[in-house]
Coordinates of C-alpha atoms (C1' of nucleotides) in Angstrom, one line a residue:
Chain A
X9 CA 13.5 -40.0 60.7
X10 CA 10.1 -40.6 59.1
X11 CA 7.7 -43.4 59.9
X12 CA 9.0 -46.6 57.7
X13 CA 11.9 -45.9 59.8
X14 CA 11.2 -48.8 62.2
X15 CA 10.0 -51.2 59.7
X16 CA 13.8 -51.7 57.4
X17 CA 15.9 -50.3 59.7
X18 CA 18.6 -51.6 61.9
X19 CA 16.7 -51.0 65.2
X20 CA 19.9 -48.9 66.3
X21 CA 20.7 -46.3 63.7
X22 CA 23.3 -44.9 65.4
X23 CA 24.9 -48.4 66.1
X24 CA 24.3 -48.8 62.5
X25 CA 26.0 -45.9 61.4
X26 CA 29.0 -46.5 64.1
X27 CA 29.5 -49.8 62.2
X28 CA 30.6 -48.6 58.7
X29 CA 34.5 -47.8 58.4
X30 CA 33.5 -44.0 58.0
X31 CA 31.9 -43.5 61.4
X32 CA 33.8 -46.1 63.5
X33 CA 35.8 -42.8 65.3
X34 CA 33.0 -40.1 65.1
X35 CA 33.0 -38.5 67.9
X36 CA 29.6 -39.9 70.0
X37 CA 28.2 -36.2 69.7
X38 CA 28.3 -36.3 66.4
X39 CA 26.9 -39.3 65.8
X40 CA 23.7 -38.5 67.9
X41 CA 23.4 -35.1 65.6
X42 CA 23.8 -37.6 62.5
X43 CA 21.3 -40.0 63.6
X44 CA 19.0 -37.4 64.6
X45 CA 18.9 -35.3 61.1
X46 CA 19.7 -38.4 58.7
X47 CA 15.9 -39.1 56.7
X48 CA 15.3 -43.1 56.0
X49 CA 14.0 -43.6 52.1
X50 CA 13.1 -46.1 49.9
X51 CA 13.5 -45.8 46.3
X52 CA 11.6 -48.4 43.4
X53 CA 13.7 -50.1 40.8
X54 CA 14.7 -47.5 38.3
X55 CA 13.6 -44.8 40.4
X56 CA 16.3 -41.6 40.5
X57 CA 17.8 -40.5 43.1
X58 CA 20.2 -38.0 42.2
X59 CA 21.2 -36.1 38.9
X60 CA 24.2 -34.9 37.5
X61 CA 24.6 -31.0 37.8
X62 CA 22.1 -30.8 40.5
X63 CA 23.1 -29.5 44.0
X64 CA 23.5 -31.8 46.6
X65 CA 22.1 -31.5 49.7
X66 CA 22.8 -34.9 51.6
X67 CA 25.6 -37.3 51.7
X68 CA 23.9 -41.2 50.9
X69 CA 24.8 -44.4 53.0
X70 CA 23.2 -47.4 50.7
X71 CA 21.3 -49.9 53.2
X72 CA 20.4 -52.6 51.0
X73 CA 19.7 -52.6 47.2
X74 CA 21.6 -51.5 43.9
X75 CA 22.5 -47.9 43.4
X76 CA 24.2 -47.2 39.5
X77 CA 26.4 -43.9 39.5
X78 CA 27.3 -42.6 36.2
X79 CA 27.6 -39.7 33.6
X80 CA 25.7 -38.8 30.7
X81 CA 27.3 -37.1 27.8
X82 CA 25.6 -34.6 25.4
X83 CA 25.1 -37.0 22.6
X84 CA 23.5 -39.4 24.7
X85 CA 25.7 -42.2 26.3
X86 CA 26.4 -42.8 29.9
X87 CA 29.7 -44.1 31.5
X88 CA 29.3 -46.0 34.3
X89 CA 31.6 -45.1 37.7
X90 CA 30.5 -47.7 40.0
X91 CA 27.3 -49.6 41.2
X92 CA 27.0 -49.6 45.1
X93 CA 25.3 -51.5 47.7
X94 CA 25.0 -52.0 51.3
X95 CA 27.2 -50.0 53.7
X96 CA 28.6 -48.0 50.7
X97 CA 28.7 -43.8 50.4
X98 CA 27.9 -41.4 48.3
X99 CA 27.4 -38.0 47.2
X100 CA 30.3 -37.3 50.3
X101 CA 33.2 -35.5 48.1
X102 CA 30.7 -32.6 46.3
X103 CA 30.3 -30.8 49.6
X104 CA 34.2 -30.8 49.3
X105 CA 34.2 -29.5 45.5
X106 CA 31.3 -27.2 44.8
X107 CA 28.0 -28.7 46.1
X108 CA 27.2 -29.8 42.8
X109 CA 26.7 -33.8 41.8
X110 CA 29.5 -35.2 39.3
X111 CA 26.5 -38.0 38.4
X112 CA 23.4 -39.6 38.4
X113 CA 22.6 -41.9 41.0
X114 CA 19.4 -44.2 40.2
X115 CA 18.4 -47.8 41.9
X116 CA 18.6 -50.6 39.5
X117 CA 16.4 -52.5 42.3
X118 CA 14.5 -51.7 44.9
X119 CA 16.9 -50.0 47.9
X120 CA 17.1 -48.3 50.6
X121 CA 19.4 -45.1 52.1
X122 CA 20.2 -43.4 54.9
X123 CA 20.4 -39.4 54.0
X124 CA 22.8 -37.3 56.5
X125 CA 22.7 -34.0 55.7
X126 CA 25.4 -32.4 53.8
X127 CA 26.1 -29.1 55.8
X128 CA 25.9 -31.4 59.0
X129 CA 28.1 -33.4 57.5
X130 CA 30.6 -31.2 56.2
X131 CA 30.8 -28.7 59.7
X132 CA 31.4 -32.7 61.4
X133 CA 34.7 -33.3 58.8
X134 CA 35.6 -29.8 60.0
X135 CA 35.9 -29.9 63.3
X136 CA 36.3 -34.2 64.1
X137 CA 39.9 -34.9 63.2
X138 CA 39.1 -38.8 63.9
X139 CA 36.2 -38.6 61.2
X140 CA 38.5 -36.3 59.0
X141 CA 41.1 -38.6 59.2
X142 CA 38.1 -41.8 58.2
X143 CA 37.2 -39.8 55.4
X144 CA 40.6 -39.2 54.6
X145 CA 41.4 -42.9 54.1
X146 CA 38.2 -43.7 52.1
X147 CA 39.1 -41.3 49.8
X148 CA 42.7 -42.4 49.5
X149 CA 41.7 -45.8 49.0
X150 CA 39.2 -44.5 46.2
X151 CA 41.7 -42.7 44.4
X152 CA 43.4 -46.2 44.0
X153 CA 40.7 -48.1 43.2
X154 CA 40.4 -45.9 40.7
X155 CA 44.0 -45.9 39.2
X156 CA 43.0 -49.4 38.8
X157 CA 39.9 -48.6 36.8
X158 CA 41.8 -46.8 34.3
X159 CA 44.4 -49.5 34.0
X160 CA 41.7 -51.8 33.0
X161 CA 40.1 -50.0 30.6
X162 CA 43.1 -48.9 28.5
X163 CA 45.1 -52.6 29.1
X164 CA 42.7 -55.2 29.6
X165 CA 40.3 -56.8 27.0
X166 CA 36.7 -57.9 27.5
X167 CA 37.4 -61.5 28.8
X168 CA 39.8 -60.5 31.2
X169 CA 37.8 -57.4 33.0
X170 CA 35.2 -60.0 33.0
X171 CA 37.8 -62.1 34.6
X172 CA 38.7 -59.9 37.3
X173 CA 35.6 -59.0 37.9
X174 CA 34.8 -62.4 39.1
X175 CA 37.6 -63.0 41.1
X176 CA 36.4 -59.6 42.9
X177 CA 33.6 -61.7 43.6
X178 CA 35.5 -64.7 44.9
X179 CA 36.2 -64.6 48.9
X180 CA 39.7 -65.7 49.2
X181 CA 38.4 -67.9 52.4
X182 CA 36.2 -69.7 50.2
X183 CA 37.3 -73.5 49.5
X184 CA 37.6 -74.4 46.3
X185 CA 35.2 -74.8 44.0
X186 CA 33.7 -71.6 44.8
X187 CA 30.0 -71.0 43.7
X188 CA 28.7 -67.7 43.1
X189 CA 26.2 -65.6 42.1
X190 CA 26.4 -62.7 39.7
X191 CA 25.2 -59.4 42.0
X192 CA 22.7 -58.1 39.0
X193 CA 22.2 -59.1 35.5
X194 CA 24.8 -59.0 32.7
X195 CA 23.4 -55.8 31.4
X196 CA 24.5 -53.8 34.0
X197 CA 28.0 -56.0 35.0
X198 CA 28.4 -55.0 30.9
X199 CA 27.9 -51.4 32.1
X200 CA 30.0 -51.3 34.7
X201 CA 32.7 -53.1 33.0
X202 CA 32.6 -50.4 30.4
X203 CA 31.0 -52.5 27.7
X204 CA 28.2 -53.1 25.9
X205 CA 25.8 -56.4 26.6
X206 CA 26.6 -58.3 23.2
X207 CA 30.0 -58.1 23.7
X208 CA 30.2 -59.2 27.6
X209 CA 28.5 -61.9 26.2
X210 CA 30.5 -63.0 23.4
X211 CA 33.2 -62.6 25.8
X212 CA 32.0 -64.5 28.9
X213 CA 31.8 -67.4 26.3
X214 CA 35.4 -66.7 25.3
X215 CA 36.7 -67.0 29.5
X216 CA 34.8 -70.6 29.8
X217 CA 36.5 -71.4 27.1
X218 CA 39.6 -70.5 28.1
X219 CA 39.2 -71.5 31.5
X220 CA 37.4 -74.1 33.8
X221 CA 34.7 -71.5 34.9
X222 CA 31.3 -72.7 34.4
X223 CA 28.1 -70.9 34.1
X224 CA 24.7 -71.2 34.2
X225 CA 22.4 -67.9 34.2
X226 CA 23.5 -65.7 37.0
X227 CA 25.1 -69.1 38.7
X228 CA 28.7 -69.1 38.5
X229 CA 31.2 -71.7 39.5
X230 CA 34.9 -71.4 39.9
X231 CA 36.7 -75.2 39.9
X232 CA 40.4 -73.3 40.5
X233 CA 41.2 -69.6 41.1
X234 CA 44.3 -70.0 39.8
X235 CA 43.4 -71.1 35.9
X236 CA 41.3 -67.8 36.8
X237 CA 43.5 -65.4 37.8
X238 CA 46.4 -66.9 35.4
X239 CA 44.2 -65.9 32.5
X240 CA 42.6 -62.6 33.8
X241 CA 45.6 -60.9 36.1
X242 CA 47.8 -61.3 33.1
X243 CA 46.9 -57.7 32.0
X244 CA 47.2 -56.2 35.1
X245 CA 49.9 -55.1 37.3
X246 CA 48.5 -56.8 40.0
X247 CA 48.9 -60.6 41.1
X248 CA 45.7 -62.4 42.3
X249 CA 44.0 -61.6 45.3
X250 CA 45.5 -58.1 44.9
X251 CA 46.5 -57.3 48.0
X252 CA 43.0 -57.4 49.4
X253 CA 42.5 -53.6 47.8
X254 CA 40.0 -54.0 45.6
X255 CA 36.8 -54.3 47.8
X256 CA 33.8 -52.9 45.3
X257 CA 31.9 -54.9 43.3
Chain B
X179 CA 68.2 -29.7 52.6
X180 CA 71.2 -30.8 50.7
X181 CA 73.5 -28.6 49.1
X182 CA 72.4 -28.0 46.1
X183 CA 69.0 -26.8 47.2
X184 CA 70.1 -22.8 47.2
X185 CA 71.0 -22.9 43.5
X186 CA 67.9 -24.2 42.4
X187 CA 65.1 -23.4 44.7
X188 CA 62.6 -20.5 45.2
X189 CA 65.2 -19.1 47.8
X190 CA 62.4 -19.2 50.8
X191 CA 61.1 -22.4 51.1
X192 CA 59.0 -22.4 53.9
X193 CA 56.9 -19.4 51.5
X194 CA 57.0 -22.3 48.6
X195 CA 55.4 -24.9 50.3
X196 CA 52.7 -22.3 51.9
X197 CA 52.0 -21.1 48.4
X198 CA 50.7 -24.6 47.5
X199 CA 46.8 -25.2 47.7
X200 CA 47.4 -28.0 49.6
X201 CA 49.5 -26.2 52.5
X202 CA 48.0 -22.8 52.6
X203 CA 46.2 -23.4 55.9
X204 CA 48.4 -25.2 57.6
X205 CA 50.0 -24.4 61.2
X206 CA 53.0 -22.6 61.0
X207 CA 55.0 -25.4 63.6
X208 CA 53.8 -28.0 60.9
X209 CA 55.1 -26.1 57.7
X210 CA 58.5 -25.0 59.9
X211 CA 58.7 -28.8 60.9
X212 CA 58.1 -29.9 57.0
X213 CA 60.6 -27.2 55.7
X214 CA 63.8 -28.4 58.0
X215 CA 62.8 -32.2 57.6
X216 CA 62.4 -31.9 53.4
X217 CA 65.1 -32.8 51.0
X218 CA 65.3 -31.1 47.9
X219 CA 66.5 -33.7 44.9
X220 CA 67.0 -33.1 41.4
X221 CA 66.1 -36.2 38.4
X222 CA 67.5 -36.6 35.0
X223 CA 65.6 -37.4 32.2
X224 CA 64.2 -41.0 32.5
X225 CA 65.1 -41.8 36.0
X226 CA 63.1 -43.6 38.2
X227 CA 61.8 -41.9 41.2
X228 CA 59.6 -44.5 42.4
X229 CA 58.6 -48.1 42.2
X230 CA 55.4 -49.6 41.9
X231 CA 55.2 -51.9 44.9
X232 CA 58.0 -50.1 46.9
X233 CA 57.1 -48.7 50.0
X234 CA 56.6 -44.9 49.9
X235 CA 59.3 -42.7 52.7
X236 CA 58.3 -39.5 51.2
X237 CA 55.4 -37.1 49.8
X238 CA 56.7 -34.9 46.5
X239 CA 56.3 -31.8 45.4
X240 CA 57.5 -31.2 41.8
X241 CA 58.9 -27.9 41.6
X242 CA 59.7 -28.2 37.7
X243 CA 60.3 -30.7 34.6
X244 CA 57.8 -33.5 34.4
X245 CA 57.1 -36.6 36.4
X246 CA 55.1 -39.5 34.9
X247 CA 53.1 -42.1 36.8
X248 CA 52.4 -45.1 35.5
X249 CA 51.5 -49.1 36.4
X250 CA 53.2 -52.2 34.2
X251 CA 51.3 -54.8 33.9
X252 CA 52.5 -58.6 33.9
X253 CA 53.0 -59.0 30.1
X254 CA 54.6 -55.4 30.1
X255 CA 52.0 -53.0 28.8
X256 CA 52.0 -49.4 30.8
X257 CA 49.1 -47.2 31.6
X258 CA 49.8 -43.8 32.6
X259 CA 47.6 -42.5 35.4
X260 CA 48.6 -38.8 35.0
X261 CA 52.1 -36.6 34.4
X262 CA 52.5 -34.2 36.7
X263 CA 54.7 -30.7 36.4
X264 CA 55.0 -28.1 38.9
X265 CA 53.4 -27.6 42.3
X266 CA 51.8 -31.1 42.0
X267 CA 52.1 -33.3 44.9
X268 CA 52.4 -37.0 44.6
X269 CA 53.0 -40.2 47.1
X270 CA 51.0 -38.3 49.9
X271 CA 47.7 -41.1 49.4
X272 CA 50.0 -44.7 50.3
X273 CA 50.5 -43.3 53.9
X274 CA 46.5 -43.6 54.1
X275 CA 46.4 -46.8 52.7
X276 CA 49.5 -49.2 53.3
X277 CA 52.4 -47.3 52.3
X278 CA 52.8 -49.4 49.1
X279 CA 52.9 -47.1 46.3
X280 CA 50.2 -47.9 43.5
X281 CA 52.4 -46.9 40.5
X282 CA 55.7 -46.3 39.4
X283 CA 57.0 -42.5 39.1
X284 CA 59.8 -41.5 36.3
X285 CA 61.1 -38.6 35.3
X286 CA 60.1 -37.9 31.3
X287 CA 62.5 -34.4 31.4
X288 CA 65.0 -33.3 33.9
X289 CA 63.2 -32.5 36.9
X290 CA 63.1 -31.3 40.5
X291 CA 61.3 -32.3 43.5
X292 CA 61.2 -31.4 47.3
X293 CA 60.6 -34.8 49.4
X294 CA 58.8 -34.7 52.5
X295 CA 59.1 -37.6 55.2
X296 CA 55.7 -39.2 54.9
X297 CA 55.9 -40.1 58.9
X298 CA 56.4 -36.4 59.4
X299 CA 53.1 -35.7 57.3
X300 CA 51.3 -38.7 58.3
X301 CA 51.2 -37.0 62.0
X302 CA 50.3 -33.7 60.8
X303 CA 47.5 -35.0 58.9
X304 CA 46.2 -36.8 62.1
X305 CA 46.7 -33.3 64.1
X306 CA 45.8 -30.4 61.8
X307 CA 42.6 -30.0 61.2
X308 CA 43.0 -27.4 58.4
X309 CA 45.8 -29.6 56.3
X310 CA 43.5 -32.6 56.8
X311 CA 40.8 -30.3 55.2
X312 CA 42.5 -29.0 52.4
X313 CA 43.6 -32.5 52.1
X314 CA 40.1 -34.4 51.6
X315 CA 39.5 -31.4 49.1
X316 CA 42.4 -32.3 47.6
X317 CA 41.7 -35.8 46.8
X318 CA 37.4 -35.1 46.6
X319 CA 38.7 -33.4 43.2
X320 CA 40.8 -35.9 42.2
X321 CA 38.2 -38.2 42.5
X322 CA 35.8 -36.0 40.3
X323 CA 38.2 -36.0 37.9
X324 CA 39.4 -39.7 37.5
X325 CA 35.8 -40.2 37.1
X326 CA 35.9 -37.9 33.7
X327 CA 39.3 -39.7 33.3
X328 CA 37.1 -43.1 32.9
X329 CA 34.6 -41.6 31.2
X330 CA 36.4 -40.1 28.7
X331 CA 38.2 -43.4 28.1
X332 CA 35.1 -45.6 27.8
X333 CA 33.0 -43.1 25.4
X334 CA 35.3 -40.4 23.8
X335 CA 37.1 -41.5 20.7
X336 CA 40.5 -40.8 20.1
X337 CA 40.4 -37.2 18.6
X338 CA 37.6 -36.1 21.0
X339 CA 40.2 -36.9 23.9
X340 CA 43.2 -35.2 22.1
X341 CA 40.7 -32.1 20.9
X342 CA 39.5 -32.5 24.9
X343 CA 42.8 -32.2 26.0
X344 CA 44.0 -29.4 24.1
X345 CA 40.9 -27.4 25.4
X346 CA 42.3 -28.0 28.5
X347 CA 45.6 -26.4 27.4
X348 CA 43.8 -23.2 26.5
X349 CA 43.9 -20.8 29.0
X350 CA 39.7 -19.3 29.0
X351 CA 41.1 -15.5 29.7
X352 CA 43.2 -15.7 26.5
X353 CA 42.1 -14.4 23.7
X354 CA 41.6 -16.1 20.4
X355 CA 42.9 -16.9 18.1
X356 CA 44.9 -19.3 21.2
X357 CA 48.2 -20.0 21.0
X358 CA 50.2 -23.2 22.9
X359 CA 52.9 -25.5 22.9
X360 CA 52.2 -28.7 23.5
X361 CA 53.8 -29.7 27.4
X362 CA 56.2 -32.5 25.9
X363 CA 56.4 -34.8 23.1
X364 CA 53.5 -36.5 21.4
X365 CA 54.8 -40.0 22.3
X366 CA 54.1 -39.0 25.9
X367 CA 50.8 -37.1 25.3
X368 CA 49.7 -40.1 23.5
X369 CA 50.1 -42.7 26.5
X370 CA 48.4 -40.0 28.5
X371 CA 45.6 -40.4 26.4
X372 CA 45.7 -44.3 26.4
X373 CA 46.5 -44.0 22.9
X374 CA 49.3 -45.3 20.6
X375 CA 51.7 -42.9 18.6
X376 CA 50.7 -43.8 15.5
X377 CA 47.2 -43.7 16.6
X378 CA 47.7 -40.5 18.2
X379 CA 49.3 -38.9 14.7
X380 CA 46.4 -40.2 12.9
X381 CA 43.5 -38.8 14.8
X382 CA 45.6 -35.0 15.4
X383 CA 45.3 -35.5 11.2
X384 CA 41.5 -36.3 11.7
X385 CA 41.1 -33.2 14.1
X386 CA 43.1 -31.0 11.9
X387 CA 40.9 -31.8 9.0
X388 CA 36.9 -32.0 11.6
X389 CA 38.0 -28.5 13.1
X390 CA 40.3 -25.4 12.2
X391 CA 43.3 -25.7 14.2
X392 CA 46.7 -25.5 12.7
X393 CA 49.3 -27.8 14.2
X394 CA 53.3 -27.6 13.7
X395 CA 55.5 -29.8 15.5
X396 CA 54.5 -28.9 19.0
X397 CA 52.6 -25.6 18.4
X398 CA 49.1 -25.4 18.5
X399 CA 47.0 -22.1 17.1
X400 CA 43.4 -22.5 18.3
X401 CA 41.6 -20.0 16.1
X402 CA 38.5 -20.3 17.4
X403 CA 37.7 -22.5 20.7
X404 CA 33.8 -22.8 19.7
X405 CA 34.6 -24.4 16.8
X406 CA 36.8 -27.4 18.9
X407 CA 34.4 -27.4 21.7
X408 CA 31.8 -28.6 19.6
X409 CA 33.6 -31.1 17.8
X410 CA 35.4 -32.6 21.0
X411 CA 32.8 -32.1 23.4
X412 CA 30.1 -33.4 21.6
X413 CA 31.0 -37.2 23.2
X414 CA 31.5 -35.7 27.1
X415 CA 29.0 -35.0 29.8
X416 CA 30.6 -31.6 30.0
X417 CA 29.9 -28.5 28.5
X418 CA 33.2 -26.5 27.9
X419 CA 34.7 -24.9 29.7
X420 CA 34.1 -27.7 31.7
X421 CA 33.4 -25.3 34.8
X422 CA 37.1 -25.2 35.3
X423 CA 36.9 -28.2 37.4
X424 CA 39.8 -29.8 35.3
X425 CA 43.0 -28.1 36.2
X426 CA 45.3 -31.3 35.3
X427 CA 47.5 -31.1 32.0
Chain C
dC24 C1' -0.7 -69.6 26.6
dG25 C1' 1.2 -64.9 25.2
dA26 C1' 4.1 -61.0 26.6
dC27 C1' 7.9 -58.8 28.2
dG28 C1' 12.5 -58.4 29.7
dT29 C1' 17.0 -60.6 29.5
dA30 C1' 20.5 -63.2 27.0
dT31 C1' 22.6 -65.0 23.1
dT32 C1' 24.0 -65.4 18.2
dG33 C1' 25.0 -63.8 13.5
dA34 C1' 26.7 -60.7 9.9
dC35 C1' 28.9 -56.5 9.2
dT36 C1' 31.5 -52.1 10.1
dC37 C1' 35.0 -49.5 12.0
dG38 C1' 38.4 -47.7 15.2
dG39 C1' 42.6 -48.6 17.1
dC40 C1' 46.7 -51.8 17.4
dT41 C1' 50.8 -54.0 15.1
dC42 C1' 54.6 -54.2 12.3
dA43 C1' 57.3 -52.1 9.1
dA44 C1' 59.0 -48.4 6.4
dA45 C1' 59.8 -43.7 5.4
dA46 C1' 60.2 -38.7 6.6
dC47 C1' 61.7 -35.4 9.6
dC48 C1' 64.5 -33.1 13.3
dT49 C1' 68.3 -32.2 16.2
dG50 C1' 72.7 -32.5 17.7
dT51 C1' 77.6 -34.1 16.9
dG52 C1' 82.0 -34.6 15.0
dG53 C1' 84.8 -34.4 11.0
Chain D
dC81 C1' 79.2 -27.2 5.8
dC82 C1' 78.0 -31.8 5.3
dA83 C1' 77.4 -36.6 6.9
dC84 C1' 75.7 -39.4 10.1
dA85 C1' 73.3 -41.2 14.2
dG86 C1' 69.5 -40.9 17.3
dG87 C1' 65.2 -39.9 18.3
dT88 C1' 60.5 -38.5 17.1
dT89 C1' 56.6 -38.3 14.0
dT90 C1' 54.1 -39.7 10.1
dT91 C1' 52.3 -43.1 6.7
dG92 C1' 51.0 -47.6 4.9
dA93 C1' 48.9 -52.3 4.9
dG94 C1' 46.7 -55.7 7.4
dC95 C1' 44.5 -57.6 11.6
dC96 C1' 41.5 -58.0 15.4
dG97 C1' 38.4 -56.6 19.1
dA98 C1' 34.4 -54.3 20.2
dG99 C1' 30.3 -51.8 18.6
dT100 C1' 25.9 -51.9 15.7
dC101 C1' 21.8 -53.7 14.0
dA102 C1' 18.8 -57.3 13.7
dA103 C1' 17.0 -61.8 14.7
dT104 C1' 16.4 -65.5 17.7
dA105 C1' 16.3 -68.0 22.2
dC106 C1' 15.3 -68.1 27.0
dG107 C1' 12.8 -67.3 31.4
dT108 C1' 9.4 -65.9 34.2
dC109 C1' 5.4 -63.7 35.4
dG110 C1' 0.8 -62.5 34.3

DNA sequence: CGACGTATTGACTCGGCTCAAAACCTGTGG
DNA sequence: CCACAGGTTTTGAGCCGAGTCAATACGTCG
């Protein structure tokens, strides 16, 4: 760990690390190996921190901050696979594939990581059935999440991605009305929503319009989740609050 | 094993299952437990296999014919998440999550599959180290590759993902000019795409016309593979041959 | 205040969907 | 062998949603 360690930290790493879903049953002597190689770092807004193509050498946790993943094509575009933030993991599955990044990862605001190292890592998943068995059931619950991504993009239209997408946001404890606040700005919920700025805008119009949602900059407020989720779900094979499977933002 | 399992089956199945990335390393009491606990079952064409929302007893191999998996949405649109032929396991990620299966599973051809209790597996997967393994590799790629799933279906047009998907037909050893039949009927390959029939005819026309393959009914000459790379590839973050990381038809 | 980044709006184009009709293919029974 | 029915594939005409380009508003930080 280098010097800022102390300063952003959790004070206990290791009880840090223990706390995410994929350490909870690490073995303790695995853990202390992980918390003694893992390097604390800090990137800038718009910094990069990994690229696609390049070999990977450490798996990620994201401590706080914004980190965008996605592809670039040859002519020029990028696709977008997911924008993480605290407690959230990547750059895990290359060491299972070839070593070699499927995409970029850059911070869209300041952030901060914790890097484990990827042959530590990958000689832990070997021999740790418990952590195996984590990792195992992250992956699995990936590989849906991302069934779901497909679904949306070929069946749902701007308004109701946009839709769902706030009801993502929406924590089914929450009384009615619940208030929110959009995680970033439009440009990059447009992004990650696979489409382009104008149109989430033209289209956020069109779901006030629709529904009772109101909002003001990155303020949004939801009267009823039901006028909601009767508008947005309607594309989608899943009933509001799907089953509690959807978790990333 | 039911009764009609010797007429139809590779005669040893224990040496079947082994065969399969996914159970190459396993322990021989775990593959002898799978083998006498499987049931072999044969589908006709358009029979359900599974239900979305139905709560998964079993892990399938397909041993031949073609299985479809697909969510319906509430107002009755489909998206297809893949169709799988032989050797390709399905069902084996709802154990990891809640044993609800994500999509429905049909059979687009006659077809036949070998079931495995999910139980039976579940255990194995929380005891063998090596199946657990090849496992998380398992999924790691299928993860890498519904990431170029949703990439392809937010920036690739409709003949760059039918010219992308007959690049993945091609064989790289062959020799050109290539030869192939396409794996089913277009309808099908069109909803794989995320595309309509009609829209699918109209952009093979497009593709016909942009590049020099010659298409009748469902065979496909590929005179020269260059010449549909560069047209197909142009709008993908991969260079063909796309480092043979995409094996799926 | 001006300057920059973010957000919205307008006018236009184009790709893919819809609905409907025609062409084609394949198998069946007379 | 033909006629017919069924499914698949292609074609046509029109529509609509999302992308493009360009201009304008908004916010906030110097």
């Amino acid at each position: 760990m280098n010097s800022t360690l102390n300063s952003t930290l959790p004070n206990d790493v290791q009880q840090y690390l223990k706390s995410l879903p994929l350490f909870t049953s690490i073995a303790a002597s695995w853990l202390e190996k992980f918390t003694a190689a893992s390097i604390f770092q800090a990137y800038d807004s718009g910094e990069s921190i990994l690229l696609q193509g390049e070999k990977i050498d450490w798996v990620y946790v994201v401590l706080s901050g914004w980190v965008k993943l996605y592809r670039t094509t040859q002519d020029g575009n990028e696709a977008v696979i997911d924008i993480l933030t605290g407690s959230q993991v990547f750059g895990e599955t290359a060491m299972l594939t070839d070593d070699i990044s499927p995409f970029n990862a850059v911070a869209i605001e300041q952030c901060t990581v914790i890097k484990i190292p990827v042959t530590l890592f990958h000689d832990a998943i070997k021999s740790d059935t418990k952590l195996a068995y984590a990792m195992l059931k992250s992956l699995s619950k990936f590989r849906d999440q991302q069934s779901r991504e497909i679904e949306s993009l070929t069946l749902q239209n701007a308004s109701e991605r946009i839709g769902c997408y706030l009801l993502r946001l929406c924590r089914v404890d929450v009384p009615e009305p619940v208030s929110l606040t959009l995680p970033f700005d439009k440009t990059h919920i447009a992004a990650r929503l696979g489409m382009k700025a104008e149109t989430f805008s033209r289209a956020l119009k069109k779901l006030r319009q629709e529904t009772d949602i109101k909002v003001e900059g990155r303020q949004v407020i939801v009267p009823t989740i039901d006028c909601l989720a009767s508008f947005a779900c309607k594309g989608c094979s899943n009933e509001y609050p799907c089953d509690d499977i959807i978790t990333t933002v």
